[in-house]
Amino acid sequence: MKRAVSVIYLLLFACGLAFAQATPYKVVFDLTSRDSLEQIAVMRWVKEISAAKPNAMLEVVMYGKGLELVMPGKSTQLSAVKEAMKNPNVSFAVCEGAMKNNKVSRDQMISGIKTVPDGIYEIISKQHEGWGYIKVMH
Amino acid sequence: MKRAVSVIYLLLFACGLAFAQATPYKVVFDLTSRDSLEQIAVMRWVKEISAAKPNAMLEVVMYGKGLELVMPGKSTQLSAVKEAMKNPNVSFAVCEGAMKNNKVSRDQMISGIKTVPDGIYEIISKQHEGWGYIKVMH
Amino acid sequence: MKRAVSVIYLLLFACGLAFAQATPYKVVFDLTSRDSLEQIAVMRWVKEISAAKPNAMLEVVMYGKGLELVMPGKSTQLSAVKEAMKNPNVSFAVCEGAMKNNKVSRDQMISGIKTVPDGIYEIISKQHEGWGYIKVMH
């Protein structure tokens, strides 16, 4: 009996620790804009965070017109995206629904870009898993 | 004693399962803009998600100038809103504070629209209950 | 054995209560815009919430160009900010990275403004602690 109660206290203590620990640096960025100011903003944040915290998990989810960030001829930030992708903790995910709506095929985007069936579901899944959420908009 | 420990393991296992299960499709959309591009965007997302996942729980919370989405004469998306409302899992909630600030009465909005005392509190309550959050902005 | 099981039921019940209780009024506002419409919007929300719920915890995190909200000569809402700061539950936090990027020193901002090393991390930490998140954008 006493041991069972001890186990319970240990569990509660462990739960307490779990809640008290520092926030992990995990952010999903929501990019729907084609505006170059938004492209510049999100890539600056990714670059700065990645430099200061190389273990930070960062994902930029693009839907609506956001996918232009990774399209040669449309993006003002192609080299920044390619540079950021060298860090395996940074990823870029394009919504396949947005690709269809905008008649964009895979070969119109730089290589190595992840696609997801549904950008909004990708974002809320990350939120559900405890990632922070930032809407990109200047 | 052994049974107590077994119960504890079962509980931990159940908790683990609860966290590991797929993210439920629940989204609260935050609409503060009167811009027709935002009206078009949110109604496209609601329509597409609703078609693909009829059980998805979706709520569009309107405050600021967002309430124009459901006002005849102001909205470009009235028929899309009415169509979306046929799905009982889709709801539209207007902030009563925004109605007051903008001198909008119930009869200036299409019928069947839910109102809430405080749009921001409605949004953060949904977030607290585990709904995903999407700020509508192109 | 029976007592151990009772304790477990009590714990589960307590957890259930914890999840069922009303959402606390805690909001972190994400301000990246220098647009006066955004400055007006966020200060109206802070004022209205603070008047209706004096215990609400509110924090406005400024990064990007958002820091102009608290800069004399740039802000259209200086007196509203000063008024809001009289409530100890309301705070304003400027990202030190944004200060550096925009070459803004502490003495260019009104006094009493908190600074944080990283505005995005400040926001996701609040989210992690259960605060609601609102992106400020009209």
Coordinates of C-alpha atoms in Angstrom, one line a residue:
Chain A
M1 CA 0.0 0.0 0.0
K2 CA 2.7 2.5 1.0
R3 CA 4.7 1.6 -2.1
A4 CA 1.7 2.2 -4.3
V5 CA 1.1 5.6 -2.8
S6 CA 4.8 6.4 -3.2
V7 CA 4.6 5.4 -6.9
I8 CA 1.6 7.7 -7.3
Y9 CA 3.5 10.6 -5.7
L10 CA 6.4 9.9 -8.0
L11 CA 4.1 10.0 -11.0
L12 CA 2.6 13.3 -9.9
F13 CA 6.1 14.7 -9.3
A14 CA 7.2 13.6 -12.7
C15 CA 4.1 15.2 -14.3
G16 CA 4.9 18.4 -12.4
L17 CA 8.4 18.4 -13.7
A18 CA 7.1 17.8 -17.2
F19 CA 4.9 20.9 -17.0
A20 CA 7.6 23.0 -15.3
Q21 CA 10.4 22.4 -17.8
A22 CA 11.5 25.0 -20.3
T23 CA 9.4 25.4 -23.5
P24 CA 11.0 23.4 -26.3
Y25 CA 11.9 25.6 -29.2
K26 CA 9.5 24.2 -31.8
V27 CA 7.6 26.6 -34.1
V28 CA 5.3 26.1 -37.0
F29 CA 5.1 29.3 -39.2
D30 CA 1.9 29.8 -41.1
L31 CA 2.6 31.5 -44.4
T32 CA -0.3 32.3 -46.8
S33 CA 1.1 35.5 -48.3
R34 CA 3.0 36.0 -51.5
D35 CA 4.1 39.4 -50.4
S36 CA 7.9 39.8 -50.4
L37 CA 7.8 41.5 -47.0
E38 CA 6.4 38.3 -45.5
Q39 CA 8.9 36.2 -47.4
I40 CA 11.7 38.4 -46.0
A41 CA 10.3 38.3 -42.5
V42 CA 9.9 34.5 -42.2
M43 CA 13.3 33.8 -43.6
R44 CA 14.9 36.3 -41.3
W45 CA 13.3 34.7 -38.3
V46 CA 14.2 31.2 -39.4
K47 CA 17.8 32.3 -40.0
E48 CA 18.1 34.1 -36.7
I49 CA 16.5 31.3 -34.6
S50 CA 18.5 28.7 -36.4
A51 CA 21.8 30.5 -35.8
A52 CA 21.1 31.1 -32.1
K53 CA 19.5 27.7 -31.4
P54 CA 20.6 25.1 -34.0
N55 CA 18.5 22.4 -32.3
A56 CA 15.3 24.5 -32.6
M57 CA 12.6 22.6 -34.7
L58 CA 11.2 25.0 -37.3
E59 CA 8.6 24.3 -40.0
V60 CA 7.3 26.8 -42.5
V61 CA 3.9 25.6 -43.8
M62 CA 2.8 27.3 -47.0
Y63 CA -0.8 27.4 -48.3
G64 CA -2.8 29.9 -50.2
K65 CA -0.2 32.0 -52.1
G66 CA 2.4 31.2 -49.5
L67 CA 4.0 28.5 -51.7
E68 CA 5.6 31.2 -53.9
L69 CA 8.3 31.4 -51.3
V70 CA 9.8 28.2 -52.7
M71 CA 9.2 28.9 -56.4
P72 CA 12.0 30.1 -58.6
G73 CA 10.9 33.2 -60.5
K74 CA 8.4 34.1 -57.7
S75 CA 10.4 34.0 -54.5
T76 CA 12.8 36.8 -53.4
Q77 CA 14.3 34.4 -50.8
L78 CA 15.3 31.3 -52.7
S79 CA 18.9 31.3 -51.5
A80 CA 17.8 31.9 -47.9
V81 CA 15.5 28.9 -48.2
K82 CA 18.2 26.7 -49.6
E83 CA 20.6 27.8 -46.9
A84 CA 18.0 27.2 -44.1
M85 CA 17.4 23.7 -45.5
K86 CA 20.9 22.6 -44.7
N87 CA 19.8 22.4 -41.0
P88 CA 17.9 19.1 -40.8
N89 CA 15.7 20.7 -38.0
V90 CA 14.3 23.2 -40.4
S91 CA 11.6 22.1 -42.9
F92 CA 9.4 23.6 -45.5
A93 CA 6.0 22.1 -46.2
V94 CA 3.7 23.0 -49.1
C95 CA 0.0 22.3 -49.1
E96 CA -0.9 20.0 -52.0
G97 CA -4.4 21.6 -52.1
A98 CA -2.8 25.0 -52.7
M99 CA -0.6 23.5 -55.4
K100 CA -3.7 22.2 -57.1
N101 CA -5.7 25.5 -56.6
N102 CA -2.7 27.5 -58.0
K103 CA -1.8 24.9 -60.7
V104 CA 1.7 24.5 -59.4
S105 CA 3.5 21.3 -60.0
R106 CA 6.4 19.9 -58.0
D107 CA 9.0 20.8 -60.7
Q108 CA 8.0 24.5 -60.3
M109 CA 9.3 24.4 -56.8
I110 CA 12.9 24.0 -55.6
S111 CA 13.8 20.4 -54.9
G112 CA 13.7 18.8 -51.4
I113 CA 10.5 20.7 -50.4
K114 CA 8.1 18.5 -48.4
T115 CA 4.5 18.5 -49.5
V116 CA 1.5 17.7 -47.2
P117 CA -2.0 16.9 -48.3
D118 CA -3.5 19.6 -46.2
G119 CA -1.6 22.6 -44.9
I120 CA -4.1 23.6 -42.3
Y121 CA -4.2 20.1 -40.8
E122 CA -0.4 20.1 -40.8
I123 CA -0.4 23.3 -38.8
I124 CA -3.1 22.2 -36.2
S125 CA -1.3 18.8 -35.9
K126 CA 1.9 20.6 -34.9
Q127 CA -0.1 22.8 -32.5
H128 CA -1.6 19.6 -31.0
E129 CA 1.9 18.2 -30.5
G130 CA 2.9 21.2 -28.5
W131 CA 4.6 23.3 -31.2
G132 CA 4.3 27.0 -30.9
Y133 CA 2.3 28.8 -33.7
I134 CA 3.3 32.0 -35.4
K135 CA 1.2 33.6 -38.2
V136 CA 3.6 35.3 -40.6
M137 CA 2.3 38.8 -41.4
H138 CA 4.2 42.0 -41.1
Chain B
M1 CA 0.0 -4.1 -4.4
K2 CA 0.7 -5.7 -7.7
R3 CA -2.8 -4.9 -8.9
A4 CA -2.4 -1.3 -7.9
V5 CA 0.8 -1.1 -9.9
S6 CA -0.9 -2.7 -12.8
V7 CA -3.6 -0.1 -12.6
I8 CA -1.0 2.6 -12.6
Y9 CA 0.7 1.1 -15.7
L10 CA -2.7 0.9 -17.4
L11 CA -3.4 4.5 -16.7
L12 CA 0.0 5.6 -18.0
F13 CA -0.6 3.5 -21.1
A14 CA -4.0 5.1 -21.6
C15 CA -2.5 8.5 -21.2
G16 CA 0.1 7.7 -23.7
L17 CA -2.5 6.6 -26.2
A18 CA -4.5 9.7 -25.6
F19 CA -1.4 11.8 -26.6
A20 CA -0.4 9.6 -29.5
Q21 CA -3.8 9.6 -31.2
A22 CA -4.3 11.5 -34.4
T23 CA -5.1 15.2 -34.0
P24 CA -8.8 15.8 -34.2
Y25 CA -9.9 18.1 -37.0
K26 CA -11.1 21.1 -35.0
V27 CA -10.2 24.6 -36.1
V28 CA -11.1 28.0 -34.9
F29 CA -10.6 30.6 -37.6
D30 CA -9.9 34.2 -36.5
L31 CA -11.3 36.7 -38.9
T32 CA -10.9 40.4 -38.2
S33 CA -10.6 41.7 -41.8
R34 CA -13.3 43.1 -44.0
D35 CA -11.2 42.5 -47.1
S36 CA -12.8 40.4 -49.7
L37 CA -9.6 38.4 -50.2
E38 CA -9.9 37.2 -46.6
Q39 CA -13.6 36.5 -47.0
I40 CA -12.8 34.4 -50.0
A41 CA -9.9 32.6 -48.3
V42 CA -11.7 31.5 -45.2
M43 CA -14.8 30.4 -47.1
R44 CA -12.6 28.4 -49.5
W45 CA -10.9 26.6 -46.6
V46 CA -14.2 25.9 -44.8
K47 CA -15.6 24.5 -48.0
E48 CA -12.6 22.4 -48.9
I49 CA -12.2 21.0 -45.4
S50 CA -15.9 20.3 -45.0
A51 CA -16.0 18.5 -48.3
A52 CA -13.0 16.3 -47.4
K53 CA -13.8 15.8 -43.7
P54 CA -17.5 16.2 -43.0
N55 CA -16.9 15.5 -39.4
A56 CA -14.4 18.3 -39.0
M57 CA -15.4 20.8 -36.4
L58 CA -14.9 24.3 -37.8
E59 CA -15.8 27.7 -36.3
V60 CA -15.2 31.1 -37.8
V61 CA -15.0 33.8 -35.1
M62 CA -15.5 37.3 -36.4
Y63 CA -14.5 40.4 -34.5
G64 CA -13.1 43.8 -35.5
K65 CA -14.4 44.3 -39.1
G66 CA -14.7 40.5 -39.6
L67 CA -18.4 40.5 -39.0
E68 CA -19.0 41.9 -42.5
L69 CA -18.6 38.3 -43.8
V70 CA -22.2 37.6 -42.6
M71 CA -23.7 41.0 -43.5
P72 CA -25.9 41.2 -46.7
G73 CA -24.6 44.2 -48.7
K74 CA -21.1 43.9 -47.2
S75 CA -20.1 40.3 -47.8
T76 CA -19.0 38.8 -51.1
Q77 CA -19.5 35.3 -49.7
L78 CA -23.0 35.2 -48.4
S79 CA -24.1 32.1 -50.4
A80 CA -20.9 30.3 -49.4
V81 CA -21.6 31.0 -45.7
K82 CA -25.2 29.8 -46.1
E83 CA -24.0 26.7 -47.9
A84 CA -21.4 26.0 -45.2
M85 CA -24.0 26.4 -42.4
K86 CA -25.9 23.3 -43.7
N87 CA -23.1 21.2 -42.0
P88 CA -23.9 21.2 -38.3
N89 CA -20.2 20.9 -37.5
V90 CA -19.5 24.3 -39.1
S91 CA -20.4 27.4 -37.1
F92 CA -20.0 31.2 -37.4
A93 CA -19.7 33.3 -34.3
V94 CA -19.9 37.1 -34.2
C95 CA -18.4 39.1 -31.3
E96 CA -21.1 41.2 -29.6
G97 CA -18.5 43.7 -28.7
A98 CA -17.7 44.2 -32.3
M99 CA -21.4 44.5 -33.1
K100 CA -21.7 47.3 -30.6
N101 CA -18.5 49.0 -31.8
N102 CA -19.7 48.9 -35.4
K103 CA -23.3 49.7 -34.6
V104 CA -24.5 46.4 -36.2
S105 CA -27.7 44.8 -35.0
R106 CA -28.7 41.2 -35.4
D107 CA -31.1 41.9 -38.2
Q108 CA -28.2 43.3 -40.3
M109 CA -26.7 39.8 -40.3
I110 CA -28.0 36.7 -42.0
S111 CA -30.1 34.5 -39.7
G112 CA -28.8 31.6 -37.7
I113 CA -25.5 33.3 -36.9
K114 CA -24.3 32.6 -33.3
T115 CA -23.2 35.6 -31.3
V116 CA -20.7 35.5 -28.4
P117 CA -20.1 38.1 -25.8
D118 CA -16.4 38.3 -26.5
G119 CA -14.8 37.0 -29.7
I120 CA -11.3 36.9 -28.3
Y121 CA -12.4 34.8 -25.3
E122 CA -14.3 32.5 -27.6
I123 CA -11.1 31.9 -29.6
I124 CA -8.8 31.3 -26.6
S125 CA -11.4 29.0 -25.1
K126 CA -11.4 26.9 -28.2
Q127 CA -7.6 26.9 -28.1
H128 CA -7.7 25.8 -24.5
E129 CA -10.1 22.9 -25.4
G130 CA -7.5 21.7 -28.0
W131 CA -8.8 23.3 -31.1
G132 CA -6.3 24.4 -33.7
Y133 CA -6.0 28.1 -34.4
I134 CA -5.7 29.7 -37.7
K135 CA -5.5 33.5 -38.2
V136 CA -7.2 34.3 -41.5
M137 CA -4.9 36.7 -43.5
H138 CA -3.8 36.3 -47.1
Chain C
M1 CA -5.3 -2.1 -2.2
K2 CA -8.8 -0.5 -2.1
R3 CA -7.3 2.8 -0.8
A4 CA -4.7 2.8 -3.6
V5 CA -7.5 2.5 -6.1
S6 CA -9.5 5.2 -4.4
V7 CA -6.5 7.5 -4.6
I8 CA -6.2 6.8 -8.3
Y9 CA -9.9 7.6 -8.8
L10 CA -9.4 10.8 -6.9
L11 CA -6.4 11.7 -9.1
L12 CA -8.4 11.0 -12.3
F13 CA -11.3 13.1 -11.0
A14 CA -9.0 15.9 -10.1
C15 CA -7.4 15.8 -13.6
G16 CA -10.9 15.8 -15.1
L17 CA -11.8 18.9 -13.1
A18 CA -8.6 20.6 -14.2
F19 CA -9.6 20.1 -17.8
A20 CA -13.2 21.0 -17.3
Q21 CA -12.7 24.3 -15.6
A22 CA -13.3 27.6 -17.4
T23 CA -10.5 28.9 -19.6
P24 CA -8.4 31.4 -17.7
Y25 CA -8.3 34.8 -19.4
K26 CA -4.7 34.9 -20.5
V27 CA -3.8 36.2 -23.9
V28 CA -0.5 36.9 -25.6
F29 CA -0.9 39.3 -28.5
D30 CA 1.6 39.0 -31.4
L31 CA 2.3 42.5 -32.9
T32 CA 4.7 42.8 -35.9
S33 CA 3.0 45.6 -37.7
R34 CA 3.8 49.3 -37.6
D35 CA 0.4 50.1 -39.1
S36 CA -1.7 52.5 -37.0
L37 CA -4.8 50.3 -37.6
E38 CA -3.0 47.4 -35.8
Q39 CA -1.9 49.7 -33.1
I40 CA -5.4 51.0 -32.6
A41 CA -6.9 47.5 -32.7
V42 CA -4.6 45.9 -30.1
M43 CA -5.0 48.8 -27.7
R44 CA -8.8 48.7 -28.1
W45 CA -8.8 45.0 -27.3
V46 CA -6.5 45.5 -24.3
K47 CA -8.6 48.3 -23.0
E48 CA -11.9 46.5 -23.4
I49 CA -10.8 43.3 -21.9
S50 CA -9.0 45.0 -19.1
A51 CA -12.1 47.0 -18.2
A52 CA -14.4 44.0 -18.3
K53 CA -12.0 41.5 -16.7
P54 CA -9.4 43.4 -14.5
N55 CA -7.8 40.1 -13.6
A56 CA -7.2 39.0 -17.2
M57 CA -3.5 38.5 -17.9
L58 CA -2.6 40.2 -21.1
E59 CA 0.8 40.6 -22.8
V60 CA 1.6 42.4 -26.1
V61 CA 4.7 41.0 -27.6
M62 CA 6.3 43.2 -30.2
Y63 CA 8.8 42.1 -32.8
G64 CA 9.5 43.1 -36.4
K65 CA 8.2 46.6 -36.7
G66 CA 5.7 46.1 -33.9
L67 CA 7.9 47.9 -31.4
E68 CA 6.8 51.2 -32.8
L69 CA 3.7 50.9 -30.6
V70 CA 5.8 52.0 -27.6
M71 CA 8.0 54.6 -29.4
P72 CA 7.3 58.3 -28.9
G73 CA 7.1 59.9 -32.3
K74 CA 6.1 56.6 -34.0
S75 CA 3.1 55.4 -32.0
T76 CA -0.4 56.7 -32.3
Q77 CA -1.3 55.0 -29.1
L78 CA 1.2 56.1 -26.5
S79 CA -1.4 57.4 -24.0
A80 CA -3.4 54.2 -24.4
V81 CA -0.3 52.1 -23.7
K82 CA 0.6 54.2 -20.6
E83 CA -3.0 53.9 -19.3
A84 CA -3.0 50.1 -19.9
M85 CA 0.2 49.7 -18.0
K86 CA -1.4 50.9 -14.8
N87 CA -3.0 47.4 -14.6
P88 CA -0.2 45.1 -13.3
N89 CA -1.8 42.2 -15.2
V90 CA -1.1 43.9 -18.5
S91 CA 2.4 43.9 -19.9
F92 CA 4.3 45.0 -23.0
A93 CA 7.3 43.1 -24.1
V94 CA 9.7 44.2 -26.9
C95 CA 12.0 41.7 -28.6
E96 CA 15.7 42.7 -28.2
G97 CA 16.5 41.2 -31.6
A98 CA 14.0 43.5 -33.2
M99 CA 15.5 46.5 -31.3
K100 CA 18.9 45.5 -32.7
N101 CA 17.6 45.0 -36.2
N102 CA 15.8 48.3 -36.2
K103 CA 18.6 50.2 -34.3
V104 CA 16.3 51.1 -31.5
S105 CA 17.7 51.8 -28.0
R106 CA 15.8 51.6 -24.7
D107 CA 15.6 55.3 -24.4
Q108 CA 13.7 55.6 -27.6
M109 CA 10.8 53.6 -26.0
I110 CA 8.6 54.8 -23.1
S111 CA 9.9 53.7 -19.7
G112 CA 8.7 50.6 -18.0
I113 CA 8.5 48.5 -21.1
K114 CA 9.8 45.0 -20.6
T115 CA 12.3 43.6 -23.1
V116 CA 12.8 39.9 -23.9
P117 CA 15.8 38.4 -25.7
D118 CA 13.5 36.7 -28.3
G119 CA 10.0 37.7 -29.1
I120 CA 9.0 34.5 -30.8
Y121 CA 10.3 32.4 -28.0
E122 CA 8.4 34.6 -25.5
I123 CA 5.2 34.0 -27.5
I124 CA 5.6 30.2 -27.8
S125 CA 6.5 30.0 -24.1
K126 CA 3.2 31.7 -23.2
Q127 CA 1.4 29.3 -25.6
H128 CA 3.1 26.4 -23.9
E129 CA 2.0 27.7 -20.5
G130 CA -1.6 27.7 -21.7
W131 CA -2.1 31.3 -22.7
G132 CA -4.3 32.0 -25.7
Y133 CA -2.7 33.4 -28.8
I134 CA -4.0 36.2 -31.0
K135 CA -2.2 37.5 -34.0
V136 CA -2.9 41.2 -34.3
M137 CA -3.9 42.0 -37.9
H138 CA -7.0 43.9 -39.0

